[in-house]
XYZ file of C-alpha atoms in Angstrom:
433
model
C -71.436 45.443 -42.777
C -70.153 45.837 -39.297
C -66.670 44.523 -38.628
C -66.749 45.049 -34.879
C -67.244 41.339 -34.272
C -64.209 40.580 -36.454
C -63.730 37.616 -38.667
C -63.410 34.822 -36.190
C -62.213 31.382 -37.247
C -64.418 28.476 -36.632
C -63.425 26.597 -33.467
C -63.817 23.326 -35.289
C -60.541 21.227 -34.936
C -59.897 18.602 -37.560
C -56.728 17.244 -35.749
C -54.285 18.438 -38.390
C -52.236 20.430 -35.901
C -51.745 17.377 -33.673
C -50.720 15.222 -36.648
C -48.153 17.790 -37.771
C -46.781 18.031 -34.203
C -46.408 14.248 -33.889
C -44.582 14.059 -37.224
C -42.131 16.738 -36.155
C -41.672 15.068 -32.782
C -40.843 11.755 -34.463
C -38.364 13.480 -36.759
C -36.721 15.137 -33.776
C -36.550 11.838 -31.895
C -34.979 10.139 -34.923
C -32.450 12.987 -35.141
C -31.500 12.539 -31.474
C -31.038 8.793 -31.909
C -28.817 9.241 -34.958
C -26.841 11.969 -33.225
C -26.345 9.833 -30.104
C -25.191 6.915 -32.269
C -22.664 9.112 -34.044
C -21.343 10.423 -30.738
C -21.019 6.879 -29.417
C -19.105 5.802 -32.531
C -16.763 8.797 -32.235
C -16.215 8.043 -28.545
C -15.401 4.388 -29.232
C -13.054 5.361 -32.081
C -11.132 7.765 -29.852
C -11.206 5.579 -26.740
C -7.902 3.926 -25.818
C -9.482 1.063 -23.915
C -10.762 -2.132 -25.464
C -14.077 -3.620 -24.470
C -17.028 -2.355 -22.484
C -15.280 -2.109 -19.126
C -16.825 0.169 -16.534
C -15.534 3.737 -16.539
C -16.265 5.712 -13.378
C -16.172 9.037 -15.267
C -18.629 7.989 -17.990
C -20.728 5.482 -16.040
C -21.254 6.837 -12.526
C -23.507 3.918 -11.540
C -22.087 0.430 -11.066
C -23.375 -2.852 -9.712
C -21.169 -4.801 -7.322
C -21.842 -8.511 -7.029
C -20.056 -10.073 -4.072
C -20.604 -13.602 -2.777
C -22.387 -13.628 0.538
C -22.494 -16.728 2.709
C -25.807 -16.904 4.517
C -24.924 -20.143 6.286
C -23.279 -19.786 9.691
C -20.282 -21.768 10.897
C -22.445 -23.676 13.342
C -24.603 -24.879 10.456
C -21.584 -25.838 8.355
C -19.837 -27.746 11.134
C -22.135 -30.575 12.122
C -20.729 -33.993 12.934
C -21.467 -36.669 15.496
C -18.302 -35.780 17.431
C -19.182 -32.837 19.652
C -15.579 -32.239 20.745
C -14.440 -32.150 17.127
C -17.254 -29.702 16.320
C -16.120 -27.330 19.062
C -12.459 -27.439 18.020
C -13.188 -26.824 14.341
C -15.652 -24.051 15.217
C -13.031 -22.259 17.321
C -10.338 -22.347 14.641
C -12.784 -21.481 11.845
C -13.997 -18.477 13.835
C -10.419 -17.346 14.427
C -9.658 -17.674 10.705
C -12.711 -15.551 9.895
C -11.607 -12.965 12.447
C -8.075 -12.807 11.009
C -9.444 -12.518 7.487
C -11.753 -9.713 8.611
C -8.859 -7.855 10.249
C -6.785 -8.163 7.077
C -9.685 -6.800 5.003
C -10.147 -3.887 7.416
C -6.462 -2.973 7.253
C -6.357 -3.096 3.463
C -9.492 -1.018 2.982
C -9.357 1.392 5.917
C -5.804 2.004 7.167
C -3.277 1.336 4.410
C -4.280 4.091 1.989
C -5.242 6.551 4.733
C -1.731 6.322 6.188
C 0.098 5.999 2.881
C -1.479 9.094 1.305
C -1.407 11.297 4.394
C 0.067 14.683 3.480
C -0.341 14.235 -0.273
C -1.245 17.347 -2.234
C 0.885 19.692 -0.176
C 1.448 22.976 -2.080
C 4.873 23.660 -3.562
C 5.456 26.616 -1.280
C 4.769 24.432 1.754
C 2.112 24.491 4.427
C 1.161 27.611 6.323
C 1.833 27.862 10.058
C -0.629 25.651 11.894
C -1.812 23.651 8.865
C 0.272 20.620 9.816
C -1.228 20.606 13.307
C -4.724 20.882 11.847
C -4.091 17.930 9.529
C -2.785 15.820 12.395
C -5.747 16.812 14.533
C -8.098 15.532 11.836
C -6.039 12.329 11.720
C -6.306 11.603 15.446
C -9.593 9.742 15.192
C -8.135 7.363 12.613
C -5.001 6.850 14.695
C -7.152 5.939 17.697
C -9.049 3.448 15.548
C -5.725 2.037 14.363
C -4.686 1.618 17.999
C -7.840 -0.384 18.705
C -7.211 -2.437 15.562
C -3.643 -3.269 16.638
C -4.790 -4.200 20.141
C -7.436 -6.484 18.698
C -4.860 -8.081 16.406
C -2.634 -8.815 19.398
C -5.535 -10.501 21.169
C -6.377 -12.658 18.148
C -2.735 -13.756 17.675
C -2.515 -14.641 21.367
C -5.789 -16.554 21.200
C -4.628 -18.607 18.198
C -1.347 -19.519 19.918
C -3.070 -20.485 23.155
C -5.706 -22.560 21.367
C -2.971 -24.472 19.550
C -1.098 -24.965 22.813
C -4.186 -26.475 24.420
C -4.730 -28.762 21.442
C -1.130 -29.972 21.088
C -0.089 -30.925 24.580
C 1.745 -33.812 26.177
C 0.586 -33.045 29.698
C -0.489 -36.175 31.526
C -2.002 -34.303 34.417
C -5.018 -33.097 32.478
C -7.370 -34.757 30.015
C -6.485 -34.647 26.333
C -9.193 -33.105 24.200
C -8.683 -35.117 21.045
C -5.937 -37.078 19.338
C -4.380 -34.761 16.738
C -1.357 -36.868 15.887
C -0.315 -36.224 12.271
C -3.071 -33.607 11.943
C -1.749 -30.205 10.807
C -3.925 -27.094 10.688
C -1.841 -25.448 7.969
C -4.689 -23.169 6.874
C -4.820 -21.594 10.329
C -1.072 -20.923 10.221
C -1.463 -19.312 6.791
C -4.171 -16.994 8.135
C -1.955 -16.187 11.113
C 0.847 -15.337 8.691
C -1.491 -13.018 6.783
C -2.318 -11.132 9.982
C 1.373 -10.833 10.867
C 1.951 -9.497 7.341
C -0.578 -6.750 8.098
C 1.387 -5.714 11.209
C 4.666 -5.773 9.263
C 3.111 -3.634 6.514
C 1.831 -1.070 9.024
C 5.335 -0.796 10.465
C 6.830 -0.265 7.018
C 4.290 2.419 6.089
C 4.758 4.414 9.293
C 8.562 4.029 9.450
C 8.973 5.332 5.904
C 6.438 8.169 6.234
C 8.472 11.246 7.110
C 5.540 13.646 6.749
C 3.437 11.750 9.287
C 6.179 11.691 11.915
C 7.080 15.358 11.323
C 3.467 16.465 11.732
C 3.190 14.321 14.865
C 6.201 16.112 16.358
C 4.712 19.527 15.552
C 1.414 18.454 17.094
C 3.163 17.416 20.346
C 4.974 20.777 20.497
C 1.663 22.540 20.121
C 0.259 20.526 23.043
C 3.179 21.604 25.219
C 2.434 25.236 24.413
C -1.215 24.720 25.286
C -0.237 22.912 28.486
C 1.782 25.915 29.731
C -1.135 28.333 29.192
C -4.403 26.366 28.851
C -6.584 29.360 29.746
C -5.378 31.215 26.657
C -6.815 28.469 24.449
C -9.997 27.915 26.453
C -9.033 24.413 27.584
C -9.448 22.998 31.069
C -6.084 21.944 32.591
C -7.478 18.673 34.000
C -8.294 17.495 30.455
C -4.822 18.124 29.066
C -2.947 15.539 31.113
C -5.084 12.508 30.047
C -4.799 13.590 26.419
C -1.020 13.942 26.660
C -0.874 10.482 28.242
C -2.947 9.112 25.363
C -0.556 10.719 22.869
C 2.412 9.019 24.523
C 0.636 5.654 24.444
C -0.228 6.024 20.768
C 3.322 7.021 19.917
C 4.816 4.042 21.744
C 2.333 1.626 20.239
C 2.199 2.828 16.631
C 4.916 5.312 15.697
C 8.060 3.711 17.105
C 8.123 0.903 14.515
C 7.276 -1.777 17.091
C 3.789 -2.871 16.038
C 4.958 -6.314 14.925
C 7.638 -6.624 17.595
C 5.231 -5.881 20.443
C 2.872 -8.516 19.065
C 5.399 -11.365 19.040
C 6.913 -10.305 22.393
C 3.645 -10.258 24.308
C 3.128 -12.756 27.132
C 1.457 -15.883 25.782
C 1.471 -17.845 29.048
C -1.443 -17.496 31.432
C -2.610 -19.116 34.642
C -4.299 -21.922 32.709
C -2.240 -22.156 29.485
C 1.539 -22.659 29.388
C 2.737 -22.037 25.870
C 6.482 -21.538 26.227
C 6.964 -24.881 28.016
C 4.989 -26.951 25.517
C 7.470 -29.000 23.409
C 4.719 -30.740 21.445
C 3.289 -27.437 20.217
C 6.792 -26.091 19.550
C 7.521 -29.014 17.242
C 4.117 -28.737 15.539
C 4.643 -25.005 14.940
C 8.103 -25.672 13.465
C 6.771 -28.550 11.344
C 4.182 -26.280 9.722
C 6.881 -23.709 8.907
C 9.006 -26.443 7.338
C 5.971 -27.637 5.382
C 4.958 -24.218 4.037
C 8.471 -23.054 3.079
C 9.145 -25.510 0.178
C 5.758 -24.777 -1.396
C 6.588 -21.078 -1.482
C 10.212 -21.522 -2.564
C 9.403 -23.449 -5.722
C 6.889 -20.838 -6.918
C 8.602 -17.572 -5.927
C 10.137 -15.835 -8.919
C 8.671 -18.327 -11.422
C 6.216 -17.647 -14.237
C 3.412 -19.435 -12.401
C 3.814 -17.363 -9.230
C 0.673 -15.717 -7.869
C 0.887 -14.429 -4.273
C 3.694 -16.625 -2.946
C 6.075 -13.740 -2.197
C 3.427 -12.085 -0.035
C 2.848 -15.374 1.768
C 6.602 -15.485 2.347
C 6.360 -12.228 4.329
C 3.890 -13.921 6.656
C 6.110 -17.011 6.891
C 9.016 -14.845 8.063
C 6.656 -13.380 10.652
C 5.707 -16.897 11.811
C 9.381 -17.847 12.075
C 10.128 -14.836 14.287
C 7.010 -15.551 16.374
C 8.165 -19.150 16.897
C 11.553 -17.936 18.124
C 10.065 -15.333 20.481
C 7.857 -17.977 22.102
C 10.194 -20.968 22.325
C 13.660 -19.354 21.930
C 14.724 -22.040 19.462
C 16.246 -21.418 16.016
C 16.372 -24.001 13.267
C 19.514 -22.915 11.401
C 18.638 -25.042 8.378
C 15.260 -23.338 7.993
C 16.893 -19.954 8.567
C 19.400 -20.654 5.791
C 16.589 -21.636 3.388
C 14.632 -18.493 4.189
C 17.771 -16.371 3.890
C 18.579 -17.779 0.419
C 15.214 -16.618 -0.963
C 16.902 -13.286 -1.708
C 18.598 -15.008 -4.663
C 15.185 -15.274 -6.342
C 13.478 -12.204 -4.925
C 15.765 -9.655 -3.221
C 12.782 -7.628 -2.040
C 8.995 -7.729 -1.849
C 6.824 -4.808 -2.929
C 4.120 -4.523 -0.277
C 2.091 -1.599 -1.612
C 2.539 1.949 -2.857
C 6.235 2.771 -2.471
C 6.756 0.311 0.381
C 9.494 -2.278 -0.272
C 10.320 -5.019 2.245
C 13.700 -6.795 2.390
C 13.512 -10.290 3.932
C 17.215 -10.521 4.862
C 17.118 -7.142 6.593
C 13.972 -8.159 8.462
C 15.442 -11.463 9.664
C 18.642 -9.846 10.927
C 16.711 -7.058 12.648
C 14.319 -9.410 14.428
C 16.902 -12.157 15.075
C 20.118 -10.230 15.888
C 21.761 -13.320 17.393
C 21.994 -14.780 13.859
C 24.485 -12.039 13.049
C 27.170 -14.233 14.602
C 26.217 -17.216 12.463
C 26.424 -15.333 9.169
C 29.809 -14.339 7.901
C 30.620 -11.059 6.195
C 30.663 -12.725 2.788
C 27.040 -13.820 3.155
C 25.921 -10.284 3.996
C 27.973 -8.758 1.191
C 26.527 -11.311 -1.228
C 23.057 -9.976 -0.438
C 24.088 -6.393 -1.207
C 25.793 -7.463 -4.428
C 22.790 -9.547 -5.507
C 20.398 -6.662 -4.856
C 22.539 -4.237 -6.851
C 22.978 -6.584 -9.815
C 19.286 -7.485 -9.796
C 18.316 -3.807 -9.875
C 20.720 -3.062 -12.730
C 19.415 -6.027 -14.686
C 15.790 -4.981 -14.156
C 16.636 -1.458 -15.229
C 18.337 -2.601 -18.427
C 15.524 -4.997 -19.323
C 12.687 -2.632 -18.416
C 11.750 -1.590 -21.968
C 11.931 -5.159 -23.239
C 9.877 -6.462 -20.322
C 7.216 -3.821 -20.936
C 6.971 -4.815 -24.605
C 6.742 -8.496 -23.700
C 4.080 -7.840 -21.090
C 2.128 -5.692 -23.542
C 2.214 -8.449 -26.163
C 1.268 -11.112 -23.626
C -1.622 -9.123 -22.200
C -2.898 -8.157 -25.664
C -2.851 -11.799 -26.760
C -4.646 -12.770 -23.555
C -7.340 -10.129 -24.099
C -7.935 -11.324 -27.653
C -8.160 -14.905 -26.475
C -10.555 -13.954 -23.701
C -12.823 -11.999 -26.079
C -12.814 -14.741 -28.701
C -13.288 -17.615 -26.275
C -17.017 -17.944 -26.899
C -17.734 -21.405 -28.225
C -20.858 -23.335 -28.975
C -19.799 -26.110 -26.627
C -21.378 -26.938 -23.321
C -21.564 -24.370 -20.561
C -19.198 -26.415 -18.404
C -16.447 -26.359 -21.024
C -16.857 -22.611 -21.472
C -16.571 -22.066 -17.721
C -13.461 -24.253 -17.533
C -11.832 -22.326 -20.392
C -12.666 -19.011 -18.741
C -11.223 -20.205 -15.432
C -7.975 -21.229 -17.109
C -7.708 -17.817 -18.780
C -8.423 -15.980 -15.526
C -5.730 -17.990 -13.724
C -3.277 -17.074 -16.484
């Protein structure tokens, strides 16, 4: 028998190989599922956090749900009174603009300025690194300059609009009768925008690295100016850039962002703000109305953002003085005494704002009204408050930990079989807490 052809297997396939492969594949899939479950259980057992909160390191994809209003202001403001519609539209638009500016500052400028220079090596920067960092920062500083200029324009527009609305002039027609009508919400938004300017001043004034790098950058420009050909720069382009640097320094780095805003000229050829007694009284009345609401909540257990609103109220008070040159000593005393509840306000990061220091700095003429005992009482109160906080720190941390833990348990267990409305009300109460 010849074996050249070999013993070849029959090509007939009965499907057994496929069946065996599917069985093994199922076993492998089951093994992966069990293994993944075990890993998940180990991860949850070792995890310090409670609940299924999003973790950016483990869950790189997230879904952000933000409310979006598709209805415009013109659609929301529709009444039979056309003059009223125009007035409300103007102030609503200004409130939206001020809210947008506040959001831009919080999300674009605060952290960029606050964290400038972080991560510097222990041995210090090499020669020229500081200038390079400042050069990369110039675009943001120019954007900040445009932001500050826009803020000035919005503040001026709000003041002038109010002056046109609250007027006792008999020579011109009166738009609408606004007696006993107070636009407190607009003043609160204006205070928020002034708080932004105050915060920018505090960040820049207390940022030694930023100012040091700015000084080194200016010295470098002087060296380039003396020999521009060595650096391949045209001399006619150096002078405008140096002029821009001086403008930016005067506007942003001298600690006068807020001061320049309240000292700008609010009178124009058509609007006279400083000589409007009706608006002056309305402005002061809103300050007197807002102050008690903040005082009774600041430092209490039910406080939310009142101390931050108080920063804006101090800004409004200084703005009122700069425009009308009138000081209500009673209101000043009430604002001064807030230090007894809160000696300072933490703005953000390591920025701390002292209301008494701010009031004396912006209203130096009140130095004569206050006696030495009042100023020394502030220093003593701040020192004793800090010592008390330091001594009670561990106990406060334990109390906060217990309170937050109890709140988390209550939030997780607050799933009832009642109506949806009751569940939503309970959740709202817990969120407010």
